[in-house]
PDB file of C-alpha atoms in Angstrom:
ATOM      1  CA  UNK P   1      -3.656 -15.803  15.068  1.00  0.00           C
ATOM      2  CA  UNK P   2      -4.004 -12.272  13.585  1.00  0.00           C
ATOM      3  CA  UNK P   3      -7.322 -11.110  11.842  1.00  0.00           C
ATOM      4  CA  UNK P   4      -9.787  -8.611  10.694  1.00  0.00           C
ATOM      5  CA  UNK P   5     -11.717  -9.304  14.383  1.00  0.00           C
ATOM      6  CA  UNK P   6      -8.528  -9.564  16.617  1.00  0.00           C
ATOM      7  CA  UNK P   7      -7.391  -6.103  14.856  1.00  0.00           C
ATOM      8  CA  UNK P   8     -10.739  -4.550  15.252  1.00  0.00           C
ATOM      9  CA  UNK P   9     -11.187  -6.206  18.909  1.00  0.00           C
ATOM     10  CA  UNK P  10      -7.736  -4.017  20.196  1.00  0.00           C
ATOM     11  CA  UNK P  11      -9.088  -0.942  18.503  1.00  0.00           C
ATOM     12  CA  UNK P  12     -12.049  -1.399  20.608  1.00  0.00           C
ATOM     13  CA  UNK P  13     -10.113  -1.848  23.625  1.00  0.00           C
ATOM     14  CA  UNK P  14      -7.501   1.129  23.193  1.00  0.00           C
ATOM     15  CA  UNK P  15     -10.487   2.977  23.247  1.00  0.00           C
ATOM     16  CA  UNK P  16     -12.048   1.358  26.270  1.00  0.00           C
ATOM     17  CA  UNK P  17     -14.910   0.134  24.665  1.00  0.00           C
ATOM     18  CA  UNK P  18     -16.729  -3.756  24.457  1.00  0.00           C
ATOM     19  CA  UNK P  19     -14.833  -5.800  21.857  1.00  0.00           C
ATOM     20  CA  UNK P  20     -16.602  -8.076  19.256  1.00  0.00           C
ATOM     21  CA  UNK P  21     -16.118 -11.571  18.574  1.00  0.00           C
ATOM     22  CA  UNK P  22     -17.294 -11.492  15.240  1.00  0.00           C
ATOM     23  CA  UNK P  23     -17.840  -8.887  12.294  1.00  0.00           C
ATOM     24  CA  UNK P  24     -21.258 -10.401  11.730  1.00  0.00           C
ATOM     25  CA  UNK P  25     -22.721  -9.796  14.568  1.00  0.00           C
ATOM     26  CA  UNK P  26     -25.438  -7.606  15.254  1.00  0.00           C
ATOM     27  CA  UNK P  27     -24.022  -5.717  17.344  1.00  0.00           C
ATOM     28  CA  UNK P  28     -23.565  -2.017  16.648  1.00  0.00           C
ATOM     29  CA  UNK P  29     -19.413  -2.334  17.208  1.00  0.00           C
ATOM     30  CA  UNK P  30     -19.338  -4.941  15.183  1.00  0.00           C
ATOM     31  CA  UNK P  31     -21.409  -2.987  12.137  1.00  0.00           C
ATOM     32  CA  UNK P  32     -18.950  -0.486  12.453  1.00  0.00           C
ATOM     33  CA  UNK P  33     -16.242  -2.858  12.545  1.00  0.00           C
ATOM     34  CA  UNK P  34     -17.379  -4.420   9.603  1.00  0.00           C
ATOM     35  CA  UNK P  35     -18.593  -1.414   7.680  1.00  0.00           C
ATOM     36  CA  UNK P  36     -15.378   0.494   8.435  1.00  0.00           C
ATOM     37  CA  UNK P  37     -12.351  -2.008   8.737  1.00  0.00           C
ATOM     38  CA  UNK P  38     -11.832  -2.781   4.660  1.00  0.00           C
ATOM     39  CA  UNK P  39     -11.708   0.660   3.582  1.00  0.00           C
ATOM     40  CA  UNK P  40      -9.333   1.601   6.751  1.00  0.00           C
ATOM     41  CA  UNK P  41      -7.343  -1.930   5.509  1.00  0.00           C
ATOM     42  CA  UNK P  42      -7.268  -0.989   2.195  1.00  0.00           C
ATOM     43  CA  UNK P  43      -6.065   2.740   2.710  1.00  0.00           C
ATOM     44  CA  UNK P  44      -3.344   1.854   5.408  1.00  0.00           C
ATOM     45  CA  UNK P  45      -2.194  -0.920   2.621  1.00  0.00           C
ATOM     46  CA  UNK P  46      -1.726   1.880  -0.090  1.00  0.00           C
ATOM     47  CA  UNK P  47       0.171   4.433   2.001  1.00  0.00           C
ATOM     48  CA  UNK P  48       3.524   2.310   1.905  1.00  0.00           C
ATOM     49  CA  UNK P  49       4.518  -0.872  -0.477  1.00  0.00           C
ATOM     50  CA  UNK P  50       4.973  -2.896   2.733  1.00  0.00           C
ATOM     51  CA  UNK P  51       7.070  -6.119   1.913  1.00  0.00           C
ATOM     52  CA  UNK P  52       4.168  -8.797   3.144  1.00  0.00           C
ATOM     53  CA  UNK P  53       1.705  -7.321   0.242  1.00  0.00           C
ATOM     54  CA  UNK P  54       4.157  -7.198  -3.057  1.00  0.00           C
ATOM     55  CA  UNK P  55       3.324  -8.967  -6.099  1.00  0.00           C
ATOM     56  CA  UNK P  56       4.521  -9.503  -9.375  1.00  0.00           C
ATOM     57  CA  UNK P  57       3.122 -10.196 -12.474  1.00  0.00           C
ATOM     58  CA  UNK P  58       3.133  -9.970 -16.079  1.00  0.00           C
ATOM     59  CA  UNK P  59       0.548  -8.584 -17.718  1.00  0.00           C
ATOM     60  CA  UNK P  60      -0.880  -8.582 -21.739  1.00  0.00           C
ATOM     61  CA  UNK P  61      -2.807  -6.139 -23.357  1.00  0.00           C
ATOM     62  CA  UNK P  62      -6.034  -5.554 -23.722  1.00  0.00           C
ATOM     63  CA  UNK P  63      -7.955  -6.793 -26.628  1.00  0.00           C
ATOM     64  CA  UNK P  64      -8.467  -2.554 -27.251  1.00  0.00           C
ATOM     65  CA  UNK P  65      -5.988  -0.335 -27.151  1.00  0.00           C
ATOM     66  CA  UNK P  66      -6.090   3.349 -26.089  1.00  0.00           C
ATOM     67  CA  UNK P  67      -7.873   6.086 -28.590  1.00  0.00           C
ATOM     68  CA  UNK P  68      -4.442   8.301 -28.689  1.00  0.00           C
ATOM     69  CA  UNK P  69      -1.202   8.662 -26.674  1.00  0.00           C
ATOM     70  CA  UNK P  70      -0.550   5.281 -26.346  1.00  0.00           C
ATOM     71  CA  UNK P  71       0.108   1.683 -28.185  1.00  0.00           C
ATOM     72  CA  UNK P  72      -1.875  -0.414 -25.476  1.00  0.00           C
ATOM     73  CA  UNK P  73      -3.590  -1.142 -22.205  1.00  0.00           C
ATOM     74  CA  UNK P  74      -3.323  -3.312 -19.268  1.00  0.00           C
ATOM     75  CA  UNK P  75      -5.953  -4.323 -17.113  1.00  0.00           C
ATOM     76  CA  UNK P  76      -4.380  -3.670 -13.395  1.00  0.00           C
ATOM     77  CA  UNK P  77      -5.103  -7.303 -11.382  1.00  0.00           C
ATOM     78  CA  UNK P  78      -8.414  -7.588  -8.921  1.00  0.00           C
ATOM     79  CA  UNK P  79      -6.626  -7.245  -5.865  1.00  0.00           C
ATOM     80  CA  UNK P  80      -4.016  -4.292  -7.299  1.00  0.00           C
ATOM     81  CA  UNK P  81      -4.005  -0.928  -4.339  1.00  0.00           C
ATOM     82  CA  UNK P  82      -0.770   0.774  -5.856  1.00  0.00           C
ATOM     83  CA  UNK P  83       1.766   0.777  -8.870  1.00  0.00           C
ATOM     84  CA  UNK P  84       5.312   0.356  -7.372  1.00  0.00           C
ATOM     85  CA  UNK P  85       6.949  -0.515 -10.949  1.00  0.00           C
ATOM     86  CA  UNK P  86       6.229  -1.149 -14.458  1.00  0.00           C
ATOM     87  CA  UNK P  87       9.197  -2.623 -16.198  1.00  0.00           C
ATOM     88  CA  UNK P  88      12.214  -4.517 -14.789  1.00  0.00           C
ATOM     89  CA  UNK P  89      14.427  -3.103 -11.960  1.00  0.00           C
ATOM     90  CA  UNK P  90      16.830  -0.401 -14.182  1.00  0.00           C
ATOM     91  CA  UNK P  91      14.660  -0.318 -17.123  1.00  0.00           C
ATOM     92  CA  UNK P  92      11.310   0.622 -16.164  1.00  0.00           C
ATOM     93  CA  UNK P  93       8.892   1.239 -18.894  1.00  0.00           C
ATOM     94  CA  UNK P  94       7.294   4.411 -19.209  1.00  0.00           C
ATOM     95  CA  UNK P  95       3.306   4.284 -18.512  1.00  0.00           C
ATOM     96  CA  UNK P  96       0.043   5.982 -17.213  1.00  0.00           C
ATOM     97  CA  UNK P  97      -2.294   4.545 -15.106  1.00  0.00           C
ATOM     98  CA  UNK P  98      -5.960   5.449 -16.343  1.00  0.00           C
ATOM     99  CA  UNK P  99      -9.065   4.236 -14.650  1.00  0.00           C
ATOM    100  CA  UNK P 100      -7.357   0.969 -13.611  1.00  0.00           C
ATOM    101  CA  UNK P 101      -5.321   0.317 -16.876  1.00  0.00           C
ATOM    102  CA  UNK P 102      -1.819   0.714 -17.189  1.00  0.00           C
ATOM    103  CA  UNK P 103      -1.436   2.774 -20.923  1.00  0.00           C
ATOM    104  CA  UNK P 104       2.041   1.729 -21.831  1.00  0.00           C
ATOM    105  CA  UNK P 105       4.218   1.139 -24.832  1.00  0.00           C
ATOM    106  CA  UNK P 106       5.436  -2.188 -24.617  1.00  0.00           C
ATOM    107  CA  UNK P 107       3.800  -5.566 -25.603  1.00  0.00           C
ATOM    108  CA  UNK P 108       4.055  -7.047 -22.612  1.00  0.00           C
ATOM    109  CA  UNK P 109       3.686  -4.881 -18.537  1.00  0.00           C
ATOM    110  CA  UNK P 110       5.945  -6.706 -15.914  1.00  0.00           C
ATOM    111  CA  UNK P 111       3.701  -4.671 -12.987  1.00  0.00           C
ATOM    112  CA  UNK P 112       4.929  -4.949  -9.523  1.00  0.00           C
ATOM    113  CA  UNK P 113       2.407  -3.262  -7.253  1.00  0.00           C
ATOM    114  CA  UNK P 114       1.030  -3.303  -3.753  1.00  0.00           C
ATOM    115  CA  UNK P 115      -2.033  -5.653  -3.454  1.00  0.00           C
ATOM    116  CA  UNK P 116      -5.244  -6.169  -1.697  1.00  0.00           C
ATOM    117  CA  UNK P 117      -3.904  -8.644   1.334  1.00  0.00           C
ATOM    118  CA  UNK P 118      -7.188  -9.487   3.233  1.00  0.00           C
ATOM    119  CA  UNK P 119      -4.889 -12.729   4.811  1.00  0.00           C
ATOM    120  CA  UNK P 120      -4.089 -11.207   8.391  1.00  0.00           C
ATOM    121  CA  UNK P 121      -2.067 -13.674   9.033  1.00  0.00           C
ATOM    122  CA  UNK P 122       0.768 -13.446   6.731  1.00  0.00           C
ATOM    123  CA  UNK P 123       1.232  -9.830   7.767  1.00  0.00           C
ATOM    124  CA  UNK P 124       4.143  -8.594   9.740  1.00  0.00           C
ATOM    125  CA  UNK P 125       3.699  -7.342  13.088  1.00  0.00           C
ATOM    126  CA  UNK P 126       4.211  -3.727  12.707  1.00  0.00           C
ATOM    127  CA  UNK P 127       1.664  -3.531   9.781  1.00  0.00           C
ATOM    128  CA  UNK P 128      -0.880  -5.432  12.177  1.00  0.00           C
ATOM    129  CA  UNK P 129      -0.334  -2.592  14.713  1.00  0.00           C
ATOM    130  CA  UNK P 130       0.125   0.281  11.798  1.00  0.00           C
ATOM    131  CA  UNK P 131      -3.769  -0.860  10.840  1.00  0.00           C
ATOM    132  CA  UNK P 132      -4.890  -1.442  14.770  1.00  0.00           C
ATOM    133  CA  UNK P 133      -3.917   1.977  15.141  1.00  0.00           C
ATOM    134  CA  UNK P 134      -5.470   3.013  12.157  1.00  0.00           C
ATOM    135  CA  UNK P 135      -8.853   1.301  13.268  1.00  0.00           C
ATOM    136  CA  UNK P 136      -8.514   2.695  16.847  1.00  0.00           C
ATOM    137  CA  UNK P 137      -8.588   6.251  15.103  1.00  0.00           C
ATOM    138  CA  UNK P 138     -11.474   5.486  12.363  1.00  0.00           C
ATOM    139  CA  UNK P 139     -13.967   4.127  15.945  1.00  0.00           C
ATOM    140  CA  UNK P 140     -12.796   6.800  18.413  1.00  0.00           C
ATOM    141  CA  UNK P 141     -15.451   9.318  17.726  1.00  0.00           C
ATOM    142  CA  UNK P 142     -18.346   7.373  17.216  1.00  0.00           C
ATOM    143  CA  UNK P 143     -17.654   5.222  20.304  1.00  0.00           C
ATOM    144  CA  UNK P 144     -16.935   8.386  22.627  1.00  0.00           C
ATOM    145  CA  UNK P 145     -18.627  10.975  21.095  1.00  0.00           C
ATOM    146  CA  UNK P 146     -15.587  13.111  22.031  1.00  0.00           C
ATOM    147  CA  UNK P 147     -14.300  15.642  19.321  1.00  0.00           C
ATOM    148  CA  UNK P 148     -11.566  16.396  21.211  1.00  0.00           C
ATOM    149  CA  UNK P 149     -10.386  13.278  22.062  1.00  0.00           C
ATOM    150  CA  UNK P 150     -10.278  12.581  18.215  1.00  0.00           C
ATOM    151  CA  UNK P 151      -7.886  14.922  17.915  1.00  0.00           C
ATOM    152  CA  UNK P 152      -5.589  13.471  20.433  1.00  0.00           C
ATOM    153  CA  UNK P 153      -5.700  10.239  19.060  1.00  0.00           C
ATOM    154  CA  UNK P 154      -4.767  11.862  15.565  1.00  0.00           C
ATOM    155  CA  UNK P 155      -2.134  13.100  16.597  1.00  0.00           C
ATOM    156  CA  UNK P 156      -0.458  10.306  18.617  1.00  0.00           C
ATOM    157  CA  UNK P 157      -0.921   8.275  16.250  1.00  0.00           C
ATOM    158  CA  UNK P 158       0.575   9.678  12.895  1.00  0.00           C
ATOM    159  CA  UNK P 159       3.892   9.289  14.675  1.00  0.00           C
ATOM    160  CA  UNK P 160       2.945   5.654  15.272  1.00  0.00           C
ATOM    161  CA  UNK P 161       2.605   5.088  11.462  1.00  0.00           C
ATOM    162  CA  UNK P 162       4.793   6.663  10.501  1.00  0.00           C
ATOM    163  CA  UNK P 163       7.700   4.592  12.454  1.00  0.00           C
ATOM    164  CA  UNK P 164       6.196   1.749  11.345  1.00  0.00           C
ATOM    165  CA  UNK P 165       6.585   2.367   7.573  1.00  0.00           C
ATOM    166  CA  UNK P 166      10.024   3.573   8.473  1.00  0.00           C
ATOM    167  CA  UNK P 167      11.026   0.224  10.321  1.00  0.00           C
ATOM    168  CA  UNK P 168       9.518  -1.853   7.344  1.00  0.00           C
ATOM    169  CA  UNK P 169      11.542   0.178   5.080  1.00  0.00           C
ATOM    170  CA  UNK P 170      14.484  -0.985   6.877  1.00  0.00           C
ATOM    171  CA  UNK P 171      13.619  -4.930   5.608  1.00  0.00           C
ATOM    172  CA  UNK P 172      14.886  -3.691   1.928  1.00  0.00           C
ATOM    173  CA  UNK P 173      18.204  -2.662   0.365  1.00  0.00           C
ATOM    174  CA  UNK P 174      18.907   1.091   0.224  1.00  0.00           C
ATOM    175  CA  UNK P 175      18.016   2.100  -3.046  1.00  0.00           C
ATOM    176  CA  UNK P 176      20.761   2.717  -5.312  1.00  0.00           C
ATOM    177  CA  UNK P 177      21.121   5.604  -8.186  1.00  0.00           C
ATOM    178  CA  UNK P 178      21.644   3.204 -10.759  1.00  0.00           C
ATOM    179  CA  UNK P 179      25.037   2.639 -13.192  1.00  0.00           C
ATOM    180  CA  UNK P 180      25.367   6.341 -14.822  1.00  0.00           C
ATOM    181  CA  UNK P 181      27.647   7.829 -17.150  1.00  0.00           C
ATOM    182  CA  UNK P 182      27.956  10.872 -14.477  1.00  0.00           C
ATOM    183  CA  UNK P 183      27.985   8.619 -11.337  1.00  0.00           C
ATOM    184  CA  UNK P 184      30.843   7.066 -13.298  1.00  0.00           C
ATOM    185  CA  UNK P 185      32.700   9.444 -13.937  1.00  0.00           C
ATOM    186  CA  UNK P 186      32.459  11.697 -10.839  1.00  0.00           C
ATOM    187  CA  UNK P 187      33.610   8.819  -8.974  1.00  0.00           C
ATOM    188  CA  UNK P 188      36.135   7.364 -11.438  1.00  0.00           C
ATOM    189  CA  UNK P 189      34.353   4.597 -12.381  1.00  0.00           C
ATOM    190  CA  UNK P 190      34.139   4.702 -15.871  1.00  0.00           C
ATOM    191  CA  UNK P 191      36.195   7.859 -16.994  1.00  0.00           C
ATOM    192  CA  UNK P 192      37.392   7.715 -20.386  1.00  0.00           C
ATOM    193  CA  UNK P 193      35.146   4.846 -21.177  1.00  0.00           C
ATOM    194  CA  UNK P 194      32.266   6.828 -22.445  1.00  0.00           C
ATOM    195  CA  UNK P 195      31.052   5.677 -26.015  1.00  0.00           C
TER     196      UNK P 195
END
C-alpha cells in the first residue's frame, strides 16, 4: 500500500542511498524525509488539478465582508492548495483570491479546487511516481553531496512530470469553448437566431 514512507523509501533508493522504515525515526534520512516530504507533497499537488485530489464545495460568506471592491468573502477550506473554479461549469463567477479568501460577488461560492490529499493511498499511480520523482530530486544533493549530479537529476526528471500531468489530463473530457453566439454562427449553428 502506497504512503508518505514507501514514496520517500524509492526516492532513497533511486538515489542509492539506505531507505527508512519510518518518518519518525531518528535517523538523519528519515529527518529529511520527514522535514522535506509535505512541502515537496504539497507543491507537486498544486502544479496540476490531478483528478484523485478534486473537491467541491459550497461555501458562505464571511461574517465581514471586504473594505472595497467587493460584496463578500469566503474562507478557502483547511485542506484547499489551488482554485480550479468558482461558479458552476459555464457560468463561473467572477472572484479574487486574497490571503486565503475568495472576494466574490455572489451570496453563495460553489469552489472547486485542488486539495491537501495526505491519503497515499487513494492516489493514482502516476501521481505516486510524479511525487517519488519529485522527492528523489528534493534528497539528491544532500545525500550525495554532488552539485552536478543535481543537475542531472533536474533535468531528467522535468520530462518525467511533465508526462505524467499530461497522461492524467487524458482521464478528463477535452475542454470545450462553450455555446457562443460566434461559435454558432461560424459553424451554422445558430445563424439567424441571434436575439
Amino acid at each position: 500500500m502506497t504512503s508518505a514512507v514507501s514514496i520517500c523509501a524509492n526516492a532513497l533508493l533511486m538515489i542509492g542511498a539506505e531507505t527508512i522504515n519510518s518518518l519518525t525515526d531518528t535517523s538523519p534520512r528519515a529527518r529529511q524525509c520527514a522535514n522535506l516530504y509535505p512541502m515537496v507533497r504539497d507543491y507537486v499537488l498544486s502544479t496540476h488539478p490531478w483528478h484523485c485530489c478534486i473537491k467541491r464545495v459550497v461555501l458562505n460568506p464571511d461574517t465581514t465582508a471586504p473594505l472595497f471592491d467587493w460584496l463578500a468573502q469566503f474562507s478557502v477550506p483547511a485542506d484547499f492548495l489551488r482554485i480550479l473554479s468558482v461558479g458552476e461549469a459555464g457560468a463561473e463567477d467572477p472572484y479574487q483570491i486574497e490571503n486565503r479568501k475568495i472576494l466574490c460577488d455572489a451570496g453563495q461560492v460553489k469552489l472547486r479546487y485542488v486539495f491537501q490529499n495526505t491519503d497515499e493511498a487513494s492516489w493514482t499511480p502516476i501521481l505516486v511516481s510524479a511525487v517519488t520523482q519529485a522527492m528523489r530530486q528534493a534528497l539528491v544533493y544532500s545525500v550525495t553531496s554532488s552539485a552536478s549530479l543535481e543537475q542531472l537529476v533536474a533535468q531528467a526528471i522535468e520530462p518525467i512530470l511533465k508526462r505524467a500531468r499530461a497522461i492524467d489530463s487524458t482521464d478528463q473530457p477535452a475542454e470545450t469553448l462553450g455555446d457562443f453566439r460566434t461559435l454558432n454562427a461560424r459553424f451554422g449553428t445558430g445563424y439567424g437566431n441571434w436575439s
